[in-house]
Amino acid sequence: MARKTSCISELQRERARFKPELPEALKKGAACVKVVKGKPTRSVADQDKVRELFKNTYGLPIVKFKKGANPSAKKKTINAAVVLSGGQAPGGHNVIAGLFDGLKRANKKNGLIGYLGGPSGILKKSFKKIDEKVLAEYRNTGGFDYIQSGRTKIESVEQFCSTKDNLDVCDVDALVVVGGDDSNTNAAMIAEYLKRENIDKCVIGVPKTIDGDLKNKYIETSFGFDTATKTYAELVGNICRDAVSAQKYWHFVRLMGRSASHITLEVGFKTRPNIVLIGEEILAEKMTLSKVVNSIVDVIIKRSEDGKNFGICLVPEGLIEFIPEMKELISALNDILADNADKFAELSSMEEKKNFVCGKLSNELSDLMRSLPAGIASQLMSDRDPHGNVAVSAIETEKLLIEMIQKRLAELKKKDKYKGKFSSITHFFGYEGRCGFPSNFDANYTYALGYNAAALILNGLTGYMSFVGNLLKAPKQWECGGIPITMMMNVERRNGKDKPVIRKALVDLSGKPFKEFVKMRDKWATSESYVFPGPIQYFGPINVSAITTRTLQYEQSEKK
Ligand code: FBP
């Protein structure tokens, strides 16, 4: 349904005029590229297991697109479908726009439908035809509202079978799955199933997640990370300024990023707060919850000795899963909840539920579970998502930390080791960053990813992730092609079972971004080195409107 023009903001009107720039190789159209294939590939780990599960799509070569032509590119009319899967990330609409334009430029008769509400739309045959006029209103906008998203996982034989049938009914030749590591794993499984059944339909993945944890040697970044971190950095910068103006509060800011601390690290670079907790370091150092608390308390005391009873502490939302004892508890709970789903569902009160799981946990883990505040214990027992993930965005880790910090400071006060005043304020920035207008970087990147997906389809490739790289250069210098999804896989324990999944990219403690942070953090702790990045700039000088993340800059400088 087209929106009334009166419902469109001035910025949306201006953004509608933004024309994303394509990489040179795609400029003549998605059908006019030369395909350069590399050598056979292997998965990052567990090669035998992954090969066994993906007999028909394992070992595919990396594909690069160059300027030129491929006479064997599909000439027949293609009907493609796109599905947005998982959490929202700025730029999803531009993936659809790039895909649509790439298909249409190759052949006006090519068509595109969008499955509604995520992968469940495939199973329910719920879709809409992507219409040029309506799409125009969504170009360069945030959100996934044109076709919505969802977290359904297609994994049973029946679901694969009905996916195949429903693609047939909807006359779909190619499916594009826009998602994170779990959704792209799902894309690879559908590609494998179709190939095994000798069905000539292809499946392509597109790397999406604000969390930034879908990246590797080939996929430089997932889309949405740039815009989301810029959005959070604006908010955190504003809080830093408020803190230094009022000089009376400690602000604890939890930032999204379920399994990795990339968002927190990047926002740290952009704003330089006093404390930045990095989950991956806490895990590597095997820090207990009380050690983490003590490390924060040390900074609070140091600052208070200088008369500064204020500061800012960034907490990654996945922190809880990085604390070894908590990680062990969550993993044991995952298994217990998966093995006893029916019995557990019959229990109504929180106390009954807690007693039930505690009865199945080891003594140590049961003691830990009982020692947690009621709210946290209940959040840990909440439903897992279809991919087996605990809903960390609902766990108020910052409040747990504050409760423990207050206790510790009170103890130290009694011993005359702390004379300051501790007033805290909590914030959680998550959903605020997922649907903003994509930055110029994300607007260009997502459009190129979608257009490039069209090129992969037109070249009959399946089981590939759309790849656009060389991202620190101007878009016309970006490289593009496809990376076999199986190449990124290993076997991990999910929902109590071993499953093939794309390996998540966590913050690499030996990588340049983390090392650069370590060099600076002591200074940030005691001083007010705050940086106030302000809002995302869509217009104006390129040193503010076109730059992307520090993380990518550091990572790429390391490769040179
Ligand atoms: P994706 O990995 O699907 O992109 O989602 C990431 C994320 O935004 C996390 O940062 C957050 O923990 C989670 O989604 C929240 O999920 P939901 O949208 O289901 O509340």
XYZ file of C-alpha atoms and ligand atoms in Angstrom:
580
model
C 0.000 0.000 0.000
C 1.383 3.399 -0.970
C 1.738 5.913 1.863
C 0.057 9.296 1.823
C 2.700 11.859 0.908
C 1.744 13.863 3.996
C 3.073 10.936 6.090
C 6.552 11.293 4.628
C 9.148 13.301 6.536
C 11.284 15.960 4.883
C 14.347 13.769 5.380
C 12.602 10.813 3.746
C 11.741 13.010 0.789
C 15.383 14.075 0.472
C 16.680 10.537 0.972
C 14.396 9.307 -1.817
C 16.606 11.364 -4.154
C 19.795 9.595 -3.044
C 21.109 7.375 -5.829
C 23.343 4.612 -4.469
C 26.532 4.119 -6.447
C 27.294 0.668 -7.832
C 30.674 -1.073 -7.985
C 32.274 -0.754 -11.424
C 31.755 -4.457 -12.228
C 27.979 -4.142 -11.850
C 27.512 -0.833 -13.639
C 26.560 -2.371 -16.986
C 23.910 -4.482 -15.312
C 23.732 -7.679 -13.291
C 23.627 -9.823 -16.459
C 26.753 -8.204 -17.895
C 29.512 -9.455 -15.634
C 32.409 -11.789 -16.269
C 32.440 -14.621 -13.751
C 35.850 -15.603 -12.402
C 35.813 -18.819 -10.374
C 38.487 -19.701 -7.812
C 39.586 -23.042 -6.428
C 37.333 -25.446 -4.467
C 36.846 -24.335 -0.864
C 36.515 -26.055 2.523
C 34.625 -25.166 5.678
C 36.435 -23.255 8.448
C 36.321 -26.320 10.720
C 34.714 -29.754 11.090
C 35.244 -30.353 7.360
C 34.149 -33.996 7.333
C 30.910 -33.316 9.189
C 30.030 -30.260 7.096
C 30.881 -32.075 3.821
C 28.664 -34.979 4.864
C 25.722 -32.656 5.554
C 26.177 -30.580 2.396
C 27.061 -33.250 -0.148
C 25.823 -31.162 -3.088
C 26.968 -27.679 -2.171
C 30.206 -28.279 -0.244
C 33.493 -27.152 -1.790
C 32.091 -24.624 -4.280
C 34.625 -22.078 -5.560
C 34.675 -18.414 -4.583
C 33.261 -16.353 -7.433
C 34.403 -12.831 -8.369
C 32.603 -10.584 -10.822
C 34.631 -8.498 -13.238
C 33.639 -6.001 -15.911
C 32.654 -7.977 -19.001
C 29.978 -10.395 -20.073
C 28.944 -13.961 -19.505
C 27.211 -15.395 -22.582
C 25.814 -18.253 -20.513
C 24.045 -15.933 -18.022
C 20.381 -16.904 -17.783
C 18.325 -15.483 -20.610
C 14.992 -16.908 -19.490
C 12.660 -14.831 -17.367
C 13.467 -15.125 -13.675
C 11.022 -14.808 -10.820
C 12.850 -14.205 -7.595
C 11.686 -13.942 -4.005
C 13.258 -12.098 -1.101
C 12.789 -12.742 2.598
C 14.059 -10.618 5.494
C 15.032 -12.790 8.432
C 15.898 -12.020 12.067
C 16.401 -8.637 13.683
C 15.967 -5.433 11.724
C 19.072 -3.690 10.376
C 19.263 -0.365 8.523
C 19.418 -0.918 4.769
C 17.098 -3.902 4.295
C 14.882 -1.942 1.918
C 17.874 -1.068 -0.236
C 18.767 -4.757 -0.579
C 15.276 -5.237 -2.025
C 15.723 -2.163 -4.250
C 19.124 -3.324 -5.556
C 17.821 -6.822 -6.215
C 14.739 -5.450 -7.987
C 16.758 -3.047 -10.155
C 19.371 -5.711 -10.990
C 16.710 -8.181 -12.112
C 14.668 -5.616 -14.042
C 17.651 -4.142 -15.852
C 18.589 -7.623 -17.062
C 15.074 -8.330 -18.302
C 11.965 -6.188 -17.794
C 9.903 -9.358 -17.485
C 11.861 -10.574 -14.465
C 9.800 -10.335 -11.310
C 10.323 -10.123 -7.555
C 8.057 -11.042 -4.676
C 8.702 -10.479 -0.985
C 7.712 -13.149 1.517
C 5.972 -11.512 4.453
C 7.051 -11.693 8.084
C 10.281 -13.628 7.590
C 10.751 -17.307 6.692
C 7.288 -18.176 8.029
C 5.991 -16.264 4.981
C 7.555 -18.963 2.770
C 5.805 -21.717 4.721
C 2.470 -19.876 4.673
C 2.784 -18.731 1.039
C 2.267 -15.230 2.328
C 3.868 -12.723 -0.040
C 3.474 -9.510 -1.958
C 4.651 -8.564 -5.420
C 7.383 -5.944 -5.207
C 5.968 -3.001 -7.037
C 8.175 -0.284 -8.485
C 5.938 2.567 -7.326
C 5.565 1.357 -3.751
C 9.242 0.377 -3.555
C 10.143 3.979 -4.460
C 8.857 5.092 -1.056
C 11.104 2.660 0.778
C 14.381 3.355 -1.020
C 17.101 4.542 1.377
C 14.764 4.252 4.368
C 15.333 2.221 7.511
C 13.200 -0.614 8.839
C 11.932 -3.820 7.312
C 8.325 -2.664 7.214
C 7.802 -3.123 3.474
C 7.675 -6.915 3.944
C 8.517 -7.317 7.687
C 10.786 -9.907 9.256
C 10.620 -12.939 11.540
C 12.787 -15.550 13.233
C 11.176 -18.816 12.092
C 13.762 -21.445 11.267
C 13.153 -23.809 8.373
C 14.750 -27.046 9.502
C 12.527 -30.113 9.417
C 12.193 -32.312 6.329
C 8.499 -31.337 6.146
C 9.441 -27.644 6.193
C 12.036 -28.115 3.425
C 9.480 -30.011 1.413
C 6.801 -27.363 1.825
C 9.399 -24.652 1.055
C 10.055 -26.388 -2.262
C 6.317 -26.802 -2.962
C 5.557 -23.219 -2.039
C 8.380 -21.847 -4.174
C 6.805 -23.839 -7.014
C 3.315 -22.564 -6.317
C 4.596 -18.984 -6.250
C 6.596 -19.710 -9.430
C 9.860 -18.704 -7.741
C 13.172 -19.596 -9.449
C 15.467 -17.975 -6.900
C 15.233 -17.159 -3.209
C 17.268 -14.426 -1.514
C 17.550 -14.756 2.266
C 18.644 -11.567 4.017
C 19.825 -12.490 7.493
C 22.506 -13.096 10.101
C 24.583 -16.201 10.675
C 21.606 -18.388 11.618
C 19.451 -17.258 8.702
C 22.268 -17.671 6.195
C 22.918 -21.149 7.598
C 19.254 -21.770 6.871
C 19.720 -20.438 3.325
C 22.562 -22.926 2.802
C 20.359 -25.774 4.045
C 17.540 -24.859 1.658
C 20.058 -24.589 -1.215
C 21.407 -28.038 -0.342
C 17.924 -29.562 -0.120
C 16.866 -28.177 -3.516
C 20.085 -29.337 -5.152
C 19.738 -32.795 -3.640
C 16.210 -33.020 -5.016
C 17.508 -31.940 -8.455
C 15.425 -28.806 -8.453
C 16.705 -25.954 -10.556
C 16.168 -23.106 -8.098
C 18.875 -21.114 -6.447
C 19.236 -19.689 -2.957
C 21.445 -16.706 -2.149
C 22.205 -15.189 1.263
C 22.867 -11.549 2.159
C 24.907 -10.675 5.298
C 22.739 -8.631 7.663
C 23.035 -7.915 11.375
C 23.670 -4.797 13.407
C 25.700 -7.024 15.762
C 28.574 -7.124 13.257
C 29.329 -10.765 14.032
C 28.730 -12.098 10.539
C 32.087 -11.341 8.974
C 35.225 -13.226 8.080
C 38.192 -13.118 5.763
C 35.822 -12.517 2.841
C 32.726 -10.819 4.240
C 34.179 -7.546 5.539
C 31.121 -6.483 7.511
C 27.421 -7.159 7.797
C 25.094 -4.368 6.796
C 23.474 -2.260 9.510
C 26.504 -2.265 11.823
C 27.655 1.105 10.487
C 24.315 2.885 10.979
C 23.466 1.215 14.289
C 26.819 2.088 15.871
C 26.562 5.664 14.616
C 23.095 5.923 16.156
C 24.213 4.528 19.522
C 27.355 6.656 19.470
C 25.279 9.799 19.074
C 23.221 8.812 22.148
C 26.232 7.744 24.225
C 28.099 10.919 23.243
C 25.120 12.971 24.440
C 25.141 11.073 27.727
C 28.890 11.679 28.137
C 28.227 15.382 27.717
C 25.388 15.278 30.218
C 27.566 13.377 32.703
C 30.426 15.846 32.453
C 27.996 18.762 32.684
C 26.118 17.566 35.778
C 29.023 15.640 37.342
C 26.728 13.603 39.570
C 25.802 10.323 37.885
C 27.419 7.133 36.769
C 25.640 6.037 33.580
C 25.529 2.343 32.733
C 24.676 1.827 29.089
C 23.897 -1.653 27.808
C 24.270 -1.917 24.052
C 22.835 -4.538 21.725
C 24.951 -7.294 20.318
C 23.742 -10.655 21.463
C 26.844 -12.779 21.071
C 29.675 -10.404 20.299
C 30.892 -7.080 21.702
C 31.666 -5.415 18.334
C 28.969 -2.760 18.806
C 30.256 -1.854 22.275
C 33.851 -1.669 21.059
C 32.941 0.514 18.066
C 30.789 2.847 20.190
C 33.716 2.945 22.627
C 36.035 4.158 19.845
C 33.530 6.766 18.789
C 32.842 8.197 22.260
C 35.724 7.180 24.607
C 33.747 6.520 27.793
C 35.423 5.668 31.110
C 34.727 1.940 31.069
C 34.089 -0.347 28.117
C 33.456 -3.985 28.998
C 34.363 -6.450 26.267
C 32.724 -9.832 26.759
C 35.337 -11.758 24.786
C 38.112 -10.479 27.085
C 36.118 -11.391 30.190
C 35.739 -14.917 28.842
C 39.414 -15.221 27.914
C 40.478 -13.952 31.343
C 37.961 -16.359 32.924
C 36.633 -13.485 35.023
C 33.914 -14.259 37.542
C 30.985 -11.892 37.991
C 32.560 -10.482 41.165
C 35.880 -9.901 39.373
C 34.071 -7.928 36.689
C 32.351 -5.910 39.412
C 35.646 -5.276 41.199
C 37.257 -4.011 37.999
C 34.446 -1.442 37.639
C 34.631 -0.530 41.344
C 38.385 0.187 40.969
C 37.658 2.837 38.341
C 34.776 4.314 40.365
C 37.088 4.670 43.387
C 39.970 6.122 41.389
C 37.703 8.738 39.849
C 36.063 9.559 43.184
C 39.504 10.170 44.719
C 39.891 12.908 42.084
C 36.516 14.298 43.110
C 34.753 12.777 40.092
C 31.677 10.892 41.173
C 30.489 10.440 37.618
C 31.324 8.405 34.580
C 30.053 6.231 31.769
C 30.309 2.468 31.521
C 29.386 0.530 28.357
C 28.087 -3.000 28.812
C 27.614 -5.372 25.859
C 24.222 -7.070 26.069
C 25.869 -10.468 25.598
C 28.113 -9.936 28.648
C 26.189 -12.409 30.761
C 27.024 -15.248 28.357
C 30.738 -14.405 28.440
C 31.168 -14.772 32.181
C 32.376 -18.398 32.329
C 30.172 -19.457 35.259
C 27.118 -17.829 33.610
C 27.999 -19.309 30.229
C 28.100 -22.741 31.807
C 24.785 -22.104 33.536
C 23.089 -20.881 30.324
C 24.394 -23.828 28.342
C 23.170 -26.296 30.993
C 19.792 -24.503 31.069
C 19.576 -24.696 27.253
C 19.966 -28.477 27.420
C 17.541 -28.881 30.356
C 14.875 -26.715 28.705
C 15.280 -28.505 25.351
C 15.099 -31.995 26.928
C 12.189 -31.223 29.270
C 10.119 -28.776 27.235
C 6.745 -30.437 27.975
C 7.268 -30.866 31.707
C 8.625 -27.324 32.025
C 5.614 -25.870 30.187
C 3.292 -27.401 32.783
C 4.908 -25.424 35.611
C 3.269 -22.097 36.284
C 5.100 -20.214 39.049
C 8.648 -18.931 38.762
C 9.532 -20.661 42.022
C 8.397 -24.052 40.643
C 10.371 -23.471 37.460
C 13.486 -22.493 39.386
C 13.186 -25.536 41.669
C 12.690 -27.781 38.644
C 15.833 -26.616 36.819
C 17.879 -26.409 40.028
C 17.036 -30.066 40.657
C 18.690 -30.920 37.349
C 21.715 -28.623 37.605
C 25.009 -29.549 39.268
C 25.277 -28.328 42.895
C 27.553 -25.469 41.892
C 25.312 -24.228 39.078
C 22.221 -24.656 41.203
C 23.788 -22.455 43.924
C 24.650 -19.853 41.291
C 21.103 -19.920 39.892
C 19.652 -19.456 43.384
C 22.031 -16.568 44.127
C 20.813 -14.500 41.147
C 18.195 -11.757 41.537
C 14.718 -13.153 40.751
C 14.332 -11.062 37.574
C 17.603 -12.324 36.067
C 16.865 -15.975 37.003
C 13.464 -15.744 35.361
C 14.912 -14.115 32.215
C 17.449 -16.949 31.953
C 14.605 -19.484 31.911
C 12.566 -17.634 29.277
C 11.842 -19.208 25.862
C 14.764 -19.624 23.475
C 14.342 -18.336 19.918
C 13.923 -20.931 17.137
C 17.719 -20.969 16.715
C 18.228 -21.857 20.399
C 19.429 -18.394 21.531
C 18.572 -17.017 24.955
C 16.851 -13.587 24.743
C 19.773 -11.569 26.110
C 18.159 -8.289 25.065
C 15.656 -8.873 27.898
C 18.318 -9.535 30.565
C 19.082 -6.367 32.496
C 22.764 -7.072 33.133
C 23.484 -3.422 33.879
C 21.079 -3.583 36.839
C 22.702 -6.760 38.117
C 26.114 -5.044 37.937
C 24.851 -1.943 39.739
C 23.302 -4.013 42.524
C 26.632 -5.746 43.083
C 28.649 -2.509 42.760
C 26.484 -0.827 45.416
C 27.061 -3.732 47.805
C 30.817 -3.668 47.224
C 31.060 0.102 47.649
C 29.053 -0.099 50.881
C 31.522 -2.693 52.219
C 34.471 -0.503 51.243
C 32.835 2.547 52.790
C 32.533 0.729 56.095
C 36.268 0.016 55.939
C 36.925 3.666 55.081
C 38.334 2.682 51.692
C 35.756 4.619 49.688
C 34.523 8.104 50.456
C 32.678 8.965 47.270
C 29.024 9.085 46.335
C 27.605 6.635 43.814
C 24.376 7.519 41.984
C 23.643 5.479 38.905
C 21.364 5.679 35.885
C 20.783 2.803 33.471
C 20.097 2.835 29.742
C 19.583 0.136 27.163
C 20.174 1.104 23.534
C 19.138 -1.647 21.199
C 15.993 -1.233 19.170
C 16.798 2.480 18.718
C 19.624 1.538 16.335
C 17.977 -1.064 14.150
C 15.636 0.956 11.955
C 17.257 4.341 11.403
C 17.710 5.752 7.913
C 20.751 3.851 6.618
C 23.944 5.909 6.578
C 25.385 6.655 3.138
C 27.753 3.723 3.638
C 24.932 1.302 4.466
C 22.652 2.719 1.755
C 25.333 2.092 -0.890
C 26.474 -1.223 0.578
C 22.979 -2.728 0.831
C 21.988 -1.601 -2.653
C 25.182 -3.194 -4.024
C 24.564 -6.411 -2.032
C 21.059 -6.702 -3.511
C 22.182 -5.879 -7.061
C 25.042 -8.342 -6.719
C 22.583 -11.016 -5.504
C 20.739 -10.495 -8.814
C 24.034 -11.140 -10.653
C 24.569 -14.370 -8.682
C 21.049 -15.519 -9.579
C 21.421 -14.626 -13.256
C 24.575 -16.711 -13.320
C 22.728 -19.701 -11.887
C 24.718 -19.810 -8.638
C 23.276 -21.302 -5.476
C 24.433 -21.713 -1.869
C 26.404 -18.436 -2.072
C 26.464 -15.336 0.078
C 26.402 -12.045 -1.780
C 29.845 -10.509 -1.359
C 30.819 -6.844 -1.729
C 34.293 -5.939 -0.508
C 37.127 -3.391 -0.543
C 34.703 -1.303 1.470
C 37.041 1.455 2.639
C 37.338 2.606 -0.963
C 34.691 4.556 -2.882
C 31.740 2.343 -3.951
C 32.797 2.254 -7.584
C 36.024 0.530 -6.491
C 34.185 -2.096 -4.455
C 34.714 -5.720 -5.469
C 31.844 -8.137 -5.762
C 30.969 -11.790 -6.251
C 29.878 -14.728 -4.110
C 31.290 -16.711 -1.186
C 30.105 -20.315 -0.694
C 28.147 -20.366 2.561
C 29.435 -23.820 3.525
C 32.911 -22.306 3.594
C 31.977 -20.266 6.696
C 30.554 -23.202 8.629
C 31.506 -25.324 11.600
C 29.552 -27.555 13.959
C 28.195 -26.071 17.214
C 25.876 -27.179 19.989
C 22.417 -25.606 19.610
C 19.178 -26.481 21.398
C 20.937 -29.455 22.941
C 22.134 -30.842 19.561
C 25.218 -30.553 17.323
C 24.312 -28.376 14.327
C 26.189 -27.012 11.290
C 26.244 -23.220 11.587
C 28.152 -20.257 10.194
C 30.946 -19.511 12.647
C 30.236 -16.295 14.510
C 32.931 -13.624 14.431
C 33.591 -12.522 18.008
C 35.915 -9.667 18.971
C 39.383 -10.991 18.190
C 41.614 -10.226 21.172
C 44.715 -10.455 18.997
C 43.178 -8.222 16.322
C 43.991 -4.573 15.782
C 40.667 -3.058 16.957
C 40.964 -4.639 20.401
C 44.699 -3.883 20.677
C 44.093 -0.228 19.839
C 41.387 -0.093 22.509
C 43.736 -1.579 25.125
C 46.272 1.168 24.369
C 43.710 3.866 25.149
C 41.419 2.555 27.854
C 43.463 3.488 30.951
C 43.484 7.089 29.834
C 39.741 7.006 29.149
C 39.128 5.585 32.656
C 40.570 8.460 34.645
C 40.193 11.405 32.269
C 37.259 12.908 30.397
C 38.438 12.058 26.891
C 34.834 11.935 25.721
C 34.065 12.467 22.054
C 30.637 13.710 20.983
C 30.011 12.304 17.510
C 26.583 13.886 16.971
C 23.939 12.546 14.596
C 24.534 10.629 11.374
C 25.267 12.991 8.497
C 23.628 12.197 5.182
C 24.753 15.319 3.343
C 27.810 17.532 3.389
C 31.561 16.939 3.527
C 32.578 13.350 2.833
C 34.812 13.185 5.897
C 31.629 13.104 7.941
C 29.033 11.735 5.514
C 30.932 8.896 3.851
C 33.196 7.394 6.495
C 32.469 3.994 7.951
C 33.466 2.280 11.198
C 36.741 2.431 13.133
C 36.517 -1.330 13.460
C 36.680 -1.785 9.690
C 39.421 0.819 9.378
C 41.592 -0.955 11.957
C 40.834 -4.402 10.520
C 41.716 -3.355 6.987
C 44.891 -1.552 8.046
C 45.985 -4.818 9.643
C 45.576 -6.679 6.339
C 47.952 -4.319 4.499
P 20.084 -10.567 14.176
O 21.322 -11.315 14.561
O 18.974 -11.429 13.739
O 20.395 -9.492 13.194
O 19.526 -9.801 15.471
C 20.401 -9.226 16.373
C 19.669 -8.515 17.478
O 19.399 -7.173 17.134
C 20.500 -8.611 18.763
O 21.394 -7.546 18.885
C 19.432 -8.695 19.817
O 19.866 -9.409 20.944
C 18.329 -9.436 19.150
O 18.429 -9.141 17.794
C 16.964 -9.065 19.653
O 16.022 -9.893 19.057
P 14.475 -9.584 18.930
O 14.333 -8.646 17.778
O 13.889 -10.901 18.598
O 14.033 -8.978 20.210
